[in-house]
mmCIF file of C-alpha atoms in Angstrom:
data_model
loop_
_atom_site.group_PDB
_atom_site.id
_atom_site.type_symbol
_atom_site.label_atom_id
_atom_site.label_comp_id
_atom_site.label_asym_id
_atom_site.label_seq_id
_atom_site.Cartn_x
_atom_site.Cartn_y
_atom_site.Cartn_z
ATOM 1 C CA UNK A 454 -2.325 -12.000 13.555
ATOM 2 C CA UNK A 455 0.019 -10.675 10.921
ATOM 3 C CA UNK A 456 3.116 -8.505 11.166
ATOM 4 C CA UNK A 457 3.945 -6.136 8.313
ATOM 5 C CA UNK A 458 7.307 -4.605 7.406
ATOM 6 C CA UNK A 459 7.657 -2.117 4.569
ATOM 7 C CA UNK A 460 10.789 -1.316 2.597
ATOM 8 C CA UNK A 461 11.829 0.268 -0.677
ATOM 9 C CA UNK A 462 11.284 3.922 0.065
ATOM 10 C CA UNK A 463 13.856 6.572 -0.734
ATOM 11 C CA UNK A 464 14.619 9.772 -2.572
ATOM 12 C CA UNK A 465 13.811 9.943 -6.277
ATOM 13 C CA UNK A 466 13.486 12.684 -8.860
ATOM 14 C CA UNK A 467 10.150 13.574 -10.374
ATOM 15 C CA UNK A 468 9.296 11.173 -13.165
ATOM 16 C CA UNK A 469 11.220 8.353 -11.545
ATOM 17 C CA UNK A 470 10.065 5.043 -10.133
ATOM 18 C CA UNK A 471 10.192 3.126 -6.879
ATOM 19 C CA UNK A 472 8.883 -0.243 -5.803
ATOM 20 C CA UNK A 473 7.719 -0.634 -2.238
ATOM 21 C CA UNK A 474 7.552 -4.030 -0.598
ATOM 22 C CA UNK A 475 5.497 -5.170 2.361
ATOM 23 C CA UNK A 476 6.647 -8.445 3.881
ATOM 24 C CA UNK A 477 4.062 -10.212 5.999
ATOM 25 C CA UNK A 478 4.663 -12.782 8.699
ATOM 26 C CA UNK A 479 2.249 -14.710 10.846
ATOM 27 C CA UNK A 480 -0.500 -15.318 8.314
ATOM 28 C CA UNK A 481 -0.591 -15.316 4.545
ATOM 29 C CA UNK A 482 -1.463 -12.107 2.748
ATOM 30 C CA UNK A 483 -3.988 -13.980 0.624
ATOM 31 C CA UNK A 484 -6.332 -14.107 3.620
ATOM 32 C CA UNK A 485 -6.462 -10.315 3.939
ATOM 33 C CA UNK A 486 -7.384 -7.366 1.855
ATOM 34 C CA UNK A 487 -4.028 -5.609 1.574
ATOM 35 C CA UNK A 488 -3.665 -1.901 1.044
ATOM 36 C CA UNK A 489 -1.218 0.944 0.878
ATOM 37 C CA UNK A 490 -1.905 4.265 2.534
ATOM 38 C CA UNK A 491 0.268 7.350 2.741
ATOM 39 C CA UNK A 492 0.582 10.313 5.037
ATOM 40 C CA UNK A 493 2.281 13.586 4.212
ATOM 41 C CA UNK A 494 3.341 16.061 6.925
ATOM 42 C CA UNK A 495 0.343 17.907 8.316
ATOM 43 C CA UNK A 496 -2.132 15.808 6.362
ATOM 44 C CA UNK A 497 -4.393 12.912 7.166
ATOM 45 C CA UNK A 498 -3.534 9.385 6.177
ATOM 46 C CA UNK A 499 -4.988 8.685 2.750
ATOM 47 C CA UNK A 500 -5.790 5.618 0.708
ATOM 48 C CA UNK A 501 -3.487 4.778 -2.191
ATOM 49 C CA UNK A 502 -4.284 1.263 -3.414
ATOM 50 C CA UNK A 503 -5.753 -2.047 -2.325
ATOM 51 C CA UNK A 504 -5.959 -5.621 -3.513
ATOM 52 C CA UNK A 505 -8.805 -7.900 -2.526
ATOM 53 C CA UNK A 506 -8.220 -11.026 -0.478
ATOM 54 C CA UNK A 507 -7.764 -14.323 -2.291
ATOM 55 C CA UNK A 508 -10.597 -15.304 -4.559
ATOM 56 C CA UNK A 509 -10.240 -12.265 -6.792
ATOM 57 C CA UNK A 510 -7.316 -10.154 -7.835
ATOM 58 C CA UNK A 511 -9.428 -7.027 -7.962
ATOM 59 C CA UNK A 512 -7.391 -3.916 -7.390
ATOM 60 C CA UNK A 513 -8.473 -0.449 -6.370
ATOM 61 C CA UNK A 514 -6.675 2.878 -6.647
ATOM 62 C CA UNK A 515 -7.030 6.446 -5.543
ATOM 63 C CA UNK A 516 -7.713 8.729 -8.477
ATOM 64 C CA UNK A 517 -4.474 10.577 -7.808
ATOM 65 C CA UNK A 518 -2.359 7.478 -8.533
ATOM 66 C CA UNK A 519 -4.482 5.617 -11.063
ATOM 67 C CA UNK A 520 -2.438 4.747 -14.133
ATOM 68 C CA UNK A 521 0.859 5.376 -12.347
ATOM 69 C CA UNK A 522 0.855 2.952 -9.400
ATOM 70 C CA UNK A 523 0.283 -0.790 -9.422
ATOM 71 C CA UNK A 524 -0.429 -2.979 -6.408
ATOM 72 C CA UNK A 525 0.336 -6.679 -6.605
ATOM 73 C CA UNK A 526 0.707 -9.652 -4.325
ATOM 74 C CA UNK A 527 3.060 -12.663 -4.313
ATOM 75 C CA UNK A 528 1.285 -15.229 -2.191
ATOM 76 C CA UNK A 529 4.209 -17.661 -2.284
ATOM 77 C CA UNK A 530 6.584 -15.066 -0.826
ATOM 78 C CA UNK A 531 3.905 -13.409 1.326
ATOM 79 C CA UNK A 532 4.786 -9.979 -0.048
ATOM 80 C CA UNK A 533 2.659 -7.132 -1.325
ATOM 81 C CA UNK A 534 4.219 -4.654 -3.717
ATOM 82 C CA UNK A 535 3.462 -1.119 -4.791
ATOM 83 C CA UNK A 536 5.108 -0.210 -8.063
ATOM 84 C CA UNK A 537 5.180 3.562 -8.383
ATOM 85 C CA UNK A 538 5.967 5.134 -11.743
ATOM 86 C CA UNK A 539 5.949 8.719 -12.992
ATOM 87 C CA UNK A 540 6.381 9.952 -9.468
ATOM 88 C CA UNK A 541 5.454 13.518 -8.622
ATOM 89 C CA UNK A 542 6.550 15.768 -5.735
ATOM 90 C CA UNK A 543 3.026 15.495 -4.322
ATOM 91 C CA UNK A 544 3.585 11.760 -3.874
ATOM 92 C CA UNK A 545 6.046 12.572 -1.096
ATOM 93 C CA UNK A 546 4.819 10.907 2.104
ATOM 94 C CA UNK A 547 5.341 8.050 4.496
ATOM 95 C CA UNK A 548 3.805 4.980 2.905
ATOM 96 C CA UNK A 549 2.139 2.362 5.080
ATOM 97 C CA UNK A 550 1.106 -1.183 4.344
ATOM 98 C CA UNK A 551 -2.113 -2.381 5.979
ATOM 99 C CA UNK A 552 -4.134 -5.580 6.267
ATOM 100 C CA UNK A 553 -7.888 -5.921 6.759
ATOM 101 C CA UNK A 554 -9.547 -9.218 7.612
ATOM 102 C CA UNK A 555 -12.966 -7.971 6.513
ATOM 103 C CA UNK A 556 -14.698 -8.975 3.297
ATOM 104 C CA UNK A 557 -15.096 -5.509 1.822
ATOM 105 C CA UNK A 558 -12.344 -3.382 0.330
ATOM 106 C CA UNK A 559 -12.137 -0.234 2.433
ATOM 107 C CA UNK A 560 -10.538 3.046 1.427
ATOM 108 C CA UNK A 561 -10.391 4.531 4.909
ATOM 109 C CA UNK A 562 -7.749 3.630 7.501
ATOM 110 C CA UNK A 563 -10.042 2.742 10.395
ATOM 111 C CA UNK A 564 -11.129 -0.781 9.395
ATOM 112 C CA UNK A 565 -7.598 -2.021 8.814
ATOM 113 C CA UNK A 566 -6.462 -4.285 11.610
ATOM 114 C CA UNK A 567 -2.711 -4.360 11.063
ATOM 115 C CA UNK A 568 -0.170 -1.764 10.010
ATOM 116 C CA UNK A 569 3.499 -1.614 9.196
ATOM 117 C CA UNK A 570 5.864 1.021 10.515
ATOM 118 C CA UNK A 571 5.976 2.951 7.232
ATOM 119 C CA UNK A 572 8.637 3.821 4.684
ATOM 120 C CA UNK A 573 9.509 7.337 3.555
ATOM 121 C CA UNK A 574 9.154 8.300 -0.095
ATOM 122 C CA UNK A 575 10.522 11.667 -1.145
ATOM 123 C CA UNK A 576 10.131 12.961 -4.698
ATOM 124 C CA UNK A 577 12.217 15.971 -5.646
ATOM 125 C CA UNK A 578 11.203 18.401 -8.367
#
């Protein structure tokens, strides 16, 4: 099992940057596909980015964040990051870190086994 705790959210103006962190405990993040999802009020939870489990640093992004967000992993510290640049008001949501023990990289929430509690990101115009 793995426990996930997100941090780094906050209020930022459009065009600004934030870096989210997801600290894992229990098992190392290198043994999971790690992902970030987000959920805005009244909307479904949506995929943001993922990084494949150890053996390949392949990363995957939603089209809406490609070129602006970067997911990375520090195996030594057991942390997954989401660097968010050029933020837009439509990026406003609660951001969740998730871990999937499967071999494939999934872009839907259902296969992910473990979730953090979420961190709020608010982008003002």
